[in-house]
Coordinates of N, CA and C and ligand atoms in Angstrom, one line a residue:
X1213 N 114.6 169.1 186.3 CA 114.6 170.0 187.4 C 115.4 171.1 186.9
X1214 N 115.3 172.3 187.4 CA 116.4 173.6 187.0 C 117.4 173.2 188.3
X1215 N 118.8 173.9 187.7 CA 120.0 173.1 188.8 C 119.9 174.0 189.9
X1216 N 119.1 175.2 190.0 CA 118.7 175.6 191.1 C 118.4 175.4 191.9
X1217 N 117.1 174.6 191.6 CA 115.9 173.9 192.4 C 116.6 172.9 193.1
X1218 N 117.2 172.1 191.9 CA 117.7 170.9 192.5 C 118.7 170.9 193.2
X1219 N 119.7 171.9 193.5 CA 120.5 172.4 194.6 C 119.7 172.7 195.8
X1220 N 118.6 173.4 195.6 CA 117.8 173.6 197.2 C 117.3 172.4 197.6
X1221 N 116.8 171.3 196.8 CA 116.5 170.2 197.4 C 117.6 169.1 197.8
X1222 N 118.6 170.1 197.7 CA 119.7 169.0 198.1 C 120.2 168.9 199.6
X1223 N 119.7 170.5 199.9 CA 119.8 171.0 201.3 C 121.2 171.9 201.3
X1224 N 121.6 172.0 200.1 CA 122.7 173.0 199.9 C 122.5 174.7 200.5
X1225 N 121.4 175.1 200.0 CA 121.1 176.2 200.3 C 119.9 176.5 199.8
X1226 N 119.4 178.0 199.9 CA 118.0 178.6 199.5 C 118.2 178.4 197.7
X1227 N 117.2 178.7 197.1 CA 117.1 178.9 195.6 C 117.9 179.9 195.2
X1228 N 117.6 180.6 196.0 CA 118.5 182.1 195.9 C 119.7 182.0 196.2
X1229 N 120.4 181.5 197.0 CA 121.8 181.3 197.7 C 122.5 180.1 196.5
X1230 N 121.6 179.4 196.1 CA 122.3 178.3 195.0 C 122.5 179.0 193.5
X1231 N 121.7 180.0 193.3 CA 122.0 180.7 192.1 C 123.2 181.6 192.4
X1232 N 123.7 181.9 193.6 CA 124.8 182.5 193.7 C 126.2 181.4 193.1
X1233 N 126.2 180.2 194.2 CA 126.8 179.0 193.9 C 127.0 178.9 193.0
X1234 N 126.2 178.8 191.6 CA 125.9 178.4 190.2 C 126.9 179.6 189.5
X1235 N 126.6 180.9 189.8 CA 127.2 181.6 189.2 C 128.5 181.9 189.7
X1236 N 129.0 181.7 190.7 CA 130.5 181.5 191.2 C 131.0 180.5 190.5
X1237 N 130.7 179.6 189.7 CA 131.2 178.3 188.7 C 131.9 177.3 189.7
X1238 N 130.8 177.1 190.9 CA 131.5 176.0 191.6 C 130.6 174.7 191.5
X1239 N 129.8 174.7 190.1 CA 129.1 173.6 190.1 C 129.1 172.8 188.8
X1240 N 129.0 171.5 188.8 CA 129.7 171.1 187.6 C 128.5 170.0 187.5
X1241 N 128.0 169.5 186.3 CA 126.9 168.4 186.2 C 127.9 167.5 185.1
X1242 N 128.0 166.5 185.5 CA 128.8 165.1 184.8 C 130.3 166.1 184.1
X1243 N 130.6 166.5 185.1 CA 131.9 167.1 185.0 C 132.0 168.1 184.5
X1244 N 131.1 168.7 183.9 CA 131.2 170.5 183.0 C 130.7 171.5 184.0
X1245 N 131.4 172.4 184.1 CA 130.8 173.3 185.1 C 129.7 174.4 184.3
X1246 N 128.9 174.6 185.1 CA 127.5 175.2 184.8 C 127.6 176.3 185.5
X1247 N 127.0 177.6 184.9 CA 127.2 179.2 185.3 C 126.0 179.5 185.2
X1248 N 125.0 178.7 184.6 CA 123.7 179.5 184.4 C 122.5 178.6 185.0
X1249 N 121.7 179.0 186.0 CA 120.9 178.2 186.7 C 119.9 178.1 185.8
X1250 N 119.8 178.3 184.6 CA 118.5 177.8 183.8 C 118.7 176.6 183.3
X1251 N 120.1 175.7 183.8 CA 120.3 174.8 183.1 C 119.4 173.8 183.8
X1252 N 118.9 172.5 183.0 CA 118.1 171.7 183.8 C 119.2 170.3 184.2
X1253 N 119.1 169.7 185.0 CA 119.4 168.5 185.9 C 118.4 167.2 185.3
X1254 N 118.9 166.6 184.5 CA 117.9 165.2 184.3 C 118.1 163.9 185.2
X1255 N 117.4 162.8 185.3 CA 117.8 161.9 185.7 C 119.1 161.0 185.5
X1256 N 120.0 160.6 186.9 CA 121.0 159.8 186.0 C 122.1 161.0 186.1
X1257 N 121.8 162.2 186.1 CA 123.1 163.1 186.0 C 123.9 163.3 187.5
X1258 N 125.0 163.6 187.2 CA 126.1 163.6 188.4 C 126.3 165.0 188.8
X1259 N 126.0 165.5 189.6 CA 126.2 167.0 190.1 C 126.9 166.9 191.2
X1260 N 128.0 168.0 191.2 CA 129.0 168.3 192.1 C 129.0 169.8 192.5
X1261 N 129.3 170.3 194.0 CA 129.6 171.5 194.5 C 130.8 171.4 195.1
X1262 N 131.7 172.2 194.3 CA 133.0 172.4 194.9 C 133.6 170.4 194.9
X1263 N 133.3 170.1 193.9 CA 133.6 168.4 193.9 C 133.0 167.7 194.6
X1264 N 132.3 167.9 195.6 CA 131.2 167.1 196.3 C 129.9 166.8 195.7
X1265 N 129.7 165.6 195.6 CA 128.5 164.9 195.2 C 127.1 165.6 195.7
X1266 N 125.9 166.0 195.0 CA 124.9 166.9 195.6 C 123.9 165.9 195.1
X1267 N 123.3 165.4 196.1 CA 122.0 164.5 195.9 C 120.8 164.9 196.9
X1268 N 119.7 165.1 196.0 CA 118.7 165.4 196.7 C 118.1 164.5 197.8
X1269 N 117.8 165.2 198.8 CA 117.3 164.5 200.4 C 116.0 164.1 199.9
X1270 N 115.8 163.1 199.7 CA 114.2 162.2 199.9 C 113.7 162.3 201.2
X1271 N 112.5 163.0 201.3 CA 112.1 163.2 202.6 C 111.4 162.1 202.7
X1272 N 111.3 161.1 203.6 CA 110.6 159.8 203.6 C 109.6 160.0 204.9
X1273 N 108.5 159.0 204.5 CA 107.3 159.2 205.1 C 107.2 158.2 206.2
X1274 N 107.0 158.4 207.4 CA 106.8 157.4 208.4 C 105.5 157.6 209.6
X1275 N 104.7 156.8 209.1 CA 103.5 156.7 209.7 C 103.1 155.8 210.8
X1276 N 102.5 155.8 212.0 CA 101.8 154.8 212.8 C 100.3 154.6 212.9
X1277 N 100.0 153.7 212.4 CA 98.7 153.3 212.4 C 98.2 152.4 213.3
X1278 N 96.7 152.8 214.0 CA 96.2 152.1 214.4 C 95.3 151.0 213.9
X1279 N 95.8 149.9 213.5 CA 94.8 149.0 212.2 C 93.8 148.3 213.2
X1280 N 92.7 148.7 212.4 CA 91.1 148.0 212.8 C 91.6 146.6 212.6
X1281 N 90.3 145.5 213.3 CA 89.9 144.4 212.8 C 89.3 144.5 211.7
X1282 N 89.6 143.5 210.6 CA 88.9 143.5 209.5 C 89.0 144.3 208.1
X1283 N 90.4 144.3 208.4 CA 91.2 144.7 207.0 C 92.6 144.1 206.9
X1284 N 92.9 144.3 205.6 CA 94.2 143.6 205.3 C 95.3 144.3 205.3
X1285 N 96.4 143.5 205.4 CA 97.9 144.7 205.6 C 98.6 144.2 204.0
X1286 N 98.1 145.1 203.3 CA 98.7 145.1 201.8 C 98.6 146.5 201.3
X1287 N 99.4 146.9 200.1 CA 99.0 148.1 199.4 C 97.6 148.0 198.5
X1288 N 97.3 146.6 198.2 CA 96.0 146.7 197.3 C 95.6 145.1 197.4
X1289 N 94.2 144.8 197.2 CA 93.7 143.6 197.0 C 92.9 143.6 195.7
X1290 N 93.1 142.5 195.3 CA 92.6 141.8 193.9 C 91.4 141.5 194.2
X1291 N 90.7 141.3 195.5 CA 89.6 141.1 195.7 C 88.5 142.5 196.2
X1292 N 89.3 143.3 196.0 CA 88.3 144.4 196.4 C 88.3 144.7 197.7
X1293 N 89.1 144.0 199.0 CA 88.5 144.2 200.2 C 89.4 145.5 201.1
X1294 N 89.0 145.6 202.1 CA 89.9 147.1 202.4 C 91.0 147.0 203.1
X1295 N 92.0 147.4 202.8 CA 93.4 147.5 202.9 C 93.4 148.5 203.9
X1296 N 94.6 148.6 204.5 CA 95.2 149.5 205.3 C 95.3 150.8 204.7
X1297 N 95.7 150.9 203.5 CA 96.3 152.2 202.7 C 94.5 152.7 202.5
X1298 N 93.5 152.2 202.5 CA 92.3 153.1 202.5 C 92.2 153.8 203.8
X1299 N 92.8 153.3 205.0 CA 92.6 154.3 206.0 C 93.4 155.7 206.3
X1300 N 94.9 155.6 205.1 CA 95.1 156.5 205.1 C 94.7 157.9 204.7
X1301 N 93.4 157.8 203.6 CA 92.7 158.8 203.0 C 93.9 159.2 201.8
X1302 N 93.5 160.5 201.0 CA 94.0 161.1 199.8 C 95.5 161.8 200.4
X1303 N 95.9 161.9 201.6 CA 97.1 162.7 201.7 C 98.2 162.0 201.3
X1304 N 98.4 160.8 201.1 CA 99.3 160.3 200.4 C 99.2 159.3 199.1
X1305 N 98.1 159.7 198.8 CA 98.1 159.2 196.9 C 99.1 159.6 196.2
X1306 N 99.5 158.3 195.8 CA 100.5 158.2 194.7 C 102.0 158.2 195.4
X1307 N 102.1 158.1 196.7 CA 103.4 158.0 197.7 C 103.5 156.4 197.6
X1308 N 105.0 155.8 197.5 CA 105.3 154.7 197.6 C 105.1 154.0 199.1
X1309 N 104.0 154.1 199.9 CA 104.3 154.1 201.4 C 103.8 152.5 201.2
X1310 N 104.6 151.9 202.4 CA 104.5 150.1 202.1 C 104.2 149.8 204.0
X1311 N 103.5 148.9 204.3 CA 103.4 148.6 205.9 C 104.8 147.6 206.2
X1312 N 105.3 148.0 207.4 CA 106.2 147.4 207.7 C 105.7 145.8 208.5
X1313 N 106.3 144.8 208.1 CA 105.5 144.0 208.6 C 104.0 143.7 208.5
X1314 N 103.4 142.8 209.1 CA 101.8 142.3 208.9 C 101.2 142.2 210.3
X1315 N 100.0 142.8 210.0 CA 99.2 142.3 211.3 C 98.1 141.6 210.4
X1316 N 97.4 140.3 210.9 CA 96.6 139.4 210.2 C 95.1 140.3 210.2
X1317 N 94.5 139.5 209.8 CA 92.8 140.4 209.2 C 92.2 140.9 210.2
X1318 N 92.2 139.9 211.6 CA 91.5 139.8 212.9 C 92.2 140.5 213.6
X1319 N 93.4 141.0 213.6 CA 94.3 141.7 214.6 C 94.1 143.1 214.5
X1320 N 94.2 143.8 215.5 CA 94.1 145.1 215.6 C 95.4 145.8 216.0
X1321 N 95.7 147.0 216.0 CA 96.9 147.8 216.9 C 97.7 148.6 215.7
X1322 N 99.0 148.5 216.4 CA 100.3 149.3 215.9 C 100.7 148.8 214.5
X1323 N 100.6 149.3 213.6 CA 101.4 149.2 212.6 C 102.1 150.2 212.0
X1324 N 103.0 149.7 211.8 CA 104.0 151.3 211.0 C 104.0 150.9 209.5
X1325 N 103.9 152.4 209.1 CA 104.0 152.5 207.3 C 105.2 153.2 206.7
X1326 N 106.1 153.2 205.8 CA 106.6 154.0 205.6 C 106.8 154.2 204.2
X1327 N 108.1 155.0 203.2 CA 108.3 155.0 202.3 C 109.8 154.4 202.4
X1328 N 110.6 154.6 203.1 CA 111.6 154.0 203.7 C 112.1 152.6 203.2
X1329 N 112.5 152.1 202.4 CA 112.4 150.8 202.2 C 113.7 149.9 203.2
X1330 N 114.9 151.1 203.5 CA 116.0 150.5 204.0 C 115.6 150.3 205.5
X1331 N 114.8 151.0 206.0 CA 114.3 151.0 207.6 C 113.7 149.7 207.6
X1332 N 112.6 149.6 206.8 CA 111.5 148.7 206.9 C 112.2 147.4 206.6
X1333 N 113.3 146.9 205.8 CA 114.0 145.7 205.8 C 114.9 145.7 207.1
X1334 N 115.5 146.8 207.7 CA 115.9 146.5 209.1 C 115.1 146.3 210.1
X1335 N 114.0 146.8 210.2 CA 113.1 146.5 211.5 C 112.3 145.0 211.2
X1336 N 112.2 144.6 210.0 CA 111.5 143.3 209.9 C 112.8 142.2 209.7
X1337 N 114.2 142.4 209.9 CA 115.2 141.3 209.5 C 115.2 140.9 211.1
X1338 N 115.0 139.5 211.4 CA 115.0 138.6 212.1 C 116.3 139.0 213.5
X1339 N 117.4 139.1 212.6 CA 118.3 139.1 213.2 C 118.6 140.3 214.5
X1340 N 117.6 141.3 213.7 CA 117.2 142.5 215.1 C 116.3 142.7 216.3
X1341 N 115.7 141.5 216.0 CA 114.8 140.8 217.3 C 114.1 142.0 217.9
X1342 N 113.6 142.9 217.1 CA 112.9 143.7 217.9 C 111.3 143.4 218.4
X1343 N 111.1 143.8 219.7 CA 110.0 143.1 220.1 C 108.7 144.0 219.8
X1344 N 107.9 142.8 219.9 CA 106.6 143.2 219.7 C 105.7 142.7 220.9
X1345 N 104.6 143.8 221.3 CA 103.9 143.8 222.6 C 102.6 143.6 222.2
X1346 N 101.7 142.4 222.3 CA 100.5 141.9 221.9 C 99.8 142.1 223.7
X1347 N 98.2 142.7 223.3 CA 97.2 142.2 224.3 C 96.3 141.1 223.7
X1348 N 96.6 139.8 224.6 CA 95.7 138.7 224.0 C 94.6 138.6 225.2
X1349 N 93.1 138.2 224.4 CA 92.3 137.7 225.1 C 92.0 136.0 224.9
X1350 N 91.7 135.5 226.1 CA 91.3 134.0 226.1 C 90.2 134.0 226.8
X1351 N 89.6 133.2 226.5 CA 88.4 132.5 227.3 C 88.6 131.7 228.6
X1352 N 88.2 131.8 229.7 CA 88.6 131.2 231.1 C 89.6 131.4 231.6
X1353 N 90.3 130.9 232.5 CA 91.5 130.8 233.1 C 92.6 130.3 232.4
X1354 N 93.6 130.8 232.4 CA 94.7 130.2 231.7 C 95.6 129.8 232.9
X1355 N 96.2 128.5 233.2 CA 97.0 128.4 233.8 C 98.6 128.8 233.9
X1356 N 99.4 129.0 235.1 CA 100.7 129.1 234.8 C 101.7 128.0 233.9
X1357 N 101.1 126.7 234.2 CA 101.7 125.7 233.5 C 101.4 125.7 232.0
X1358 N 100.2 126.2 231.5 CA 100.0 126.1 230.0 C 100.9 127.3 229.6
X1359 N 100.9 128.3 230.2 CA 102.2 129.9 230.0 C 103.3 129.6 229.7
X1360 N 103.7 128.4 230.9 CA 105.2 128.3 231.0 C 105.5 127.5 229.5
X1361 N 104.5 126.5 229.0 CA 104.8 125.8 227.8 C 105.1 127.2 226.4
X1362 N 104.2 128.0 226.5 CA 104.4 129.2 225.6 C 105.5 129.8 225.7
X1363 N 105.9 130.2 226.7 CA 107.0 131.2 227.0 C 108.6 130.3 226.9
X1364 N 108.3 129.1 226.9 CA 109.6 128.0 226.7 C 109.8 127.8 225.3
X1365 N 108.7 128.1 224.1 CA 108.7 128.1 223.2 C 108.2 126.6 222.6
X1366 N 107.1 127.0 221.3 CA 106.2 125.8 220.7 C 106.8 125.5 219.3
X1367 N 106.6 124.4 219.2 CA 106.7 124.0 217.6 C 105.8 124.7 216.7
X1368 N 106.4 125.3 215.5 CA 105.3 126.2 214.4 C 106.0 125.9 213.3
X1369 N 105.6 124.8 212.6 CA 106.0 124.6 211.1 C 107.2 124.2 211.5
X1370 N 107.3 123.2 212.3 CA 108.8 122.2 212.7 C 109.9 123.2 213.3
X1371 N 109.5 124.8 213.8 CA 110.8 125.3 214.2 C 110.1 125.9 215.2
X1372 N 111.1 125.6 216.5 CA 110.6 126.2 218.0 C 110.8 127.4 218.1
X1373 N 109.5 128.1 218.3 CA 109.5 129.7 218.4 C 110.7 130.0 219.9
X1374 N 111.0 131.4 219.8 CA 111.9 131.6 220.6 C 111.3 131.9 221.7
X1375 N 112.3 131.8 223.0 CA 111.4 132.6 224.2 C 110.8 133.6 224.6
X1376 N 109.5 133.8 225.0 CA 108.8 135.1 224.7 C 108.6 135.4 226.4
X1377 N 107.9 136.6 226.7 CA 107.5 137.1 227.6 C 105.7 136.8 227.6
X1378 N 105.3 136.3 228.7 CA 103.9 136.0 229.0 C 103.3 136.2 230.2
X1379 N 102.5 137.4 230.6 CA 102.0 137.7 231.9 C 100.4 137.7 231.7
X1380 N 100.2 137.5 232.8 CA 98.5 137.9 233.2 C 98.5 139.0 233.6
X1381 N 97.2 139.7 233.1 CA 97.3 141.4 233.2 C 95.6 141.1 234.1
X1382 N 95.0 140.2 233.9 CA 93.7 140.4 234.7 C 92.9 138.9 234.1
X1383 N 92.1 138.5 235.1 CA 91.0 137.3 235.1 C 89.8 137.9 235.6
X1384 N 88.8 138.3 234.8 CA 87.5 139.0 235.0 C 86.4 137.6 235.4
X1385 N 86.9 136.4 235.8 CA 85.8 135.2 236.2 C 85.5 134.7 234.7
X1386 N 85.6 135.5 233.4 CA 85.4 134.7 232.3 C 86.9 134.9 231.3
X1387 N 87.4 135.7 231.4 CA 88.2 135.9 230.5 C 89.7 136.5 230.6
X1388 N 90.8 136.0 230.3 CA 91.9 136.0 230.7 C 92.6 136.9 229.6
X1389 N 93.2 138.3 230.1 CA 93.9 139.2 229.4 C 95.2 138.9 229.9
X1390 N 96.0 138.9 228.7 CA 97.5 138.7 228.6 C 98.2 139.6 228.2
X1391 N 99.3 140.1 228.3 CA 100.4 140.7 227.4 C 101.5 139.7 227.1
X1392 N 101.9 139.8 225.8 CA 102.7 138.8 225.1 C 103.5 139.6 224.4
X1393 N 105.2 139.3 224.8 CA 106.0 140.0 223.7 C 106.9 138.9 223.3
X1394 N 106.9 139.3 222.0 CA 107.6 138.0 221.0 C 108.8 139.1 220.5
X1395 N 109.6 138.2 219.9 CA 111.0 139.0 219.4 C 110.9 138.7 217.9
X1396 N 109.9 137.7 217.2 CA 110.1 137.1 216.1 C 108.4 137.9 215.3
X1397 N 108.4 137.4 214.3 CA 107.2 138.0 213.4 C 106.9 136.7 212.3
X1398 N 106.5 136.0 213.0 CA 106.4 134.6 212.1 C 104.9 134.9 211.9
X1399 N 104.1 134.2 211.0 CA 103.1 134.4 210.4 C 101.8 134.1 211.8
X1400 N 101.1 134.9 211.9 CA 100.0 134.4 212.8 C 100.6 133.7 214.2
X1401 N 101.6 134.5 214.5 CA 102.8 133.6 215.6 C 101.8 133.6 217.0
X1402 N 101.4 134.8 217.2 CA 100.5 134.7 218.5 C 99.4 133.6 218.8
X1403 N 98.8 133.9 217.8 CA 97.4 132.8 217.5 C 97.8 131.2 217.5
X1404 N 98.7 131.0 216.8 CA 99.1 129.4 216.9 C 99.9 129.1 217.8
X1405 N 100.7 130.2 218.3 CA 101.4 129.5 219.8 C 100.1 129.3 220.6
X1406 N 99.2 129.8 220.7 CA 98.2 129.4 221.8 C 97.1 128.3 220.8
X1407 N 97.0 128.2 219.7 CA 96.6 126.8 219.3 C 97.4 125.6 219.6
X1408 N 98.5 125.6 220.1 CA 99.3 124.4 220.4 C 99.2 124.1 221.9
X1409 N 98.5 124.7 222.6 CA 97.9 124.5 224.0 C 96.5 124.3 224.0
X1410 N 95.9 124.4 222.6 CA 94.4 124.3 222.4 C 93.6 125.3 223.3
X1411 N 94.4 126.5 223.1 CA 93.4 127.6 223.4 C 93.4 128.6 222.1
X1412 N 92.3 129.5 222.3 CA 91.8 130.2 221.1 C 92.2 131.9 221.2
X1413 N 92.8 132.7 220.8 CA 93.1 133.8 220.9 C 91.7 134.5 220.3
X1414 N 90.6 135.3 221.3 CA 89.5 135.8 220.9 C 89.9 137.3 220.8
X1415 N 90.8 137.9 221.0 CA 91.0 139.3 220.8 C 92.8 139.5 220.7
X1416 N 92.9 140.2 219.4 CA 94.7 140.4 219.6 C 94.9 141.7 219.2
X1417 N 95.6 142.5 220.0 CA 96.0 143.8 219.5 C 97.6 144.2 219.7
X1418 N 98.1 144.6 218.7 CA 99.6 144.7 218.9 C 99.9 146.3 219.9
X1419 N 100.3 146.5 220.7 CA 100.6 147.6 221.2 C 101.8 148.6 221.3
X1420 N 102.4 147.9 221.0 CA 104.2 148.2 220.9 C 105.1 147.6 220.0
X1421 N 105.8 148.3 219.4 CA 106.9 147.8 218.4 C 108.1 148.2 219.3
X1422 N 109.1 147.6 219.6 CA 110.1 148.2 220.2 C 109.9 148.8 221.1
X1423 N 110.7 150.2 221.5 CA 110.0 151.4 222.3 C 108.8 152.0 221.9
X1424 N 108.4 151.7 220.8 CA 107.2 152.6 220.1 C 105.7 152.1 220.8
X1425 N 105.0 153.1 221.0 CA 103.8 152.5 221.7 C 102.7 153.2 221.0
X1426 N 101.4 152.2 220.9 CA 100.6 153.0 220.2 C 99.7 153.8 220.6
X1427 N 100.1 153.9 222.1 CA 99.5 155.1 223.3 C 97.6 155.3 222.9
X1428 N 97.4 156.4 223.0 CA 96.0 156.8 222.4 C 95.1 156.9 221.4
X1429 N 96.0 156.5 220.3 CA 95.8 156.5 218.8 C 94.5 155.9 218.8
X1430 N 93.7 156.3 218.4 CA 91.9 155.8 218.0 C 92.1 154.7 217.1
X1431 N 91.3 154.0 216.9 CA 90.9 152.8 216.1 C 90.9 153.3 214.5
X1432 N 91.9 153.0 213.4 CA 91.5 153.5 212.6 C 92.4 154.7 212.3
X1433 N 93.0 155.6 213.2 CA 93.7 156.4 213.2 C 95.2 156.4 212.9
X1434 N 95.7 157.3 212.1 CA 97.1 157.0 212.3 C 98.1 158.6 212.6
X1435 N 99.2 158.4 212.6 CA 99.8 159.8 212.8 C 101.0 159.8 212.6
X1436 N 101.8 160.8 212.0 CA 103.4 160.8 211.8 C 103.9 160.5 212.7
X1437 N 105.4 159.8 212.7 CA 106.2 159.6 213.6 C 107.2 161.0 214.1
X1438 N 106.9 160.9 215.6 CA 108.0 161.8 216.1 C 109.5 161.6 215.7
X1439 N 110.2 163.2 215.2 CA 111.7 162.7 214.9 C 112.0 161.6 215.8
X1440 N 112.0 161.7 217.5 CA 112.8 160.9 218.2 C 112.2 159.7 217.8
X1441 N 111.1 159.1 217.7 CA 110.7 157.6 217.0 C 111.4 157.4 215.9
X1442 N 111.6 158.2 215.0 CA 112.3 157.9 213.5 C 113.7 157.6 214.0
X1443 N 114.2 158.4 214.9 CA 115.8 158.3 215.0 C 115.8 156.9 215.9
X1444 N 115.0 156.6 216.8 CA 115.3 155.6 217.6 C 115.0 154.0 216.4
X1445 N 114.2 154.5 215.4 CA 114.2 153.3 214.6 C 115.3 153.0 214.0
X1446 N 115.7 154.3 213.3 CA 117.0 154.3 212.4 C 118.5 153.4 213.2
X1447 N 118.2 153.5 214.6 CA 119.2 152.7 215.3 C 119.2 151.1 215.8
X1448 N 117.7 150.9 215.5 CA 117.5 149.4 215.6 C 118.4 148.4 215.1
Ligands
URA2105 N1 100.3 137.2 215.8 C1 99.1 136.9 215.3 O1 98.8 135.8 215.8 N2 98.7 137.9 214.4 C2 99.2 139.1 214.0 O2 98.7 139.5 213.4 C3 100.6 139.1 214.6 C4 101.3 138.4 215.5

């Protein structure tokens, strides 16, 4: 890439203004002053302006998807099953976008996707205990005693789950609708927590990750995160 374009991508100045910075002799590539803007910058070159390192700002992509049930949370599938990437369409083809954490095949709802590996690691790290809010449906009425078991922690794979919040939103005579808030991200955690009390989760939807909410985003639809949402995630 030409040095004037490179500097513009570093956020220093417009391409035109970058040309002046170059002709003024303020730019060095690998320690050598360059005064011609036709010079190219190669991968691995060390570029400075007035002695300060100039690196391109890579604009990361941050998306929220409402994953429908019946698709898998992966970037590709050997068996040719539908993946969450298929729902993004062509706009991001060739971009290294990956999902943040996982929702199982039958679970729907809020899934974050990004090109920002650092952010992805931070959100997924158990130390950060970012909350995940789910709506779960279970047949028949569920008693407070049963829920207290789940709230206090149950053993999954030999390890107790952390305390979590479970509240009954509604019982319509047939089905109990619950809100479940957990701060871990173990494999199929919500479904397996209820299996320990012999209850089957017949519907599961993630509606929140930390302060981010799914809101009115339609099934299978995605949107870019708002600057405020990105700022929030970076502080988690
Ligand atoms: N808990 C589950 O059981 N499944 C998910 O996909 C997420 C949490």
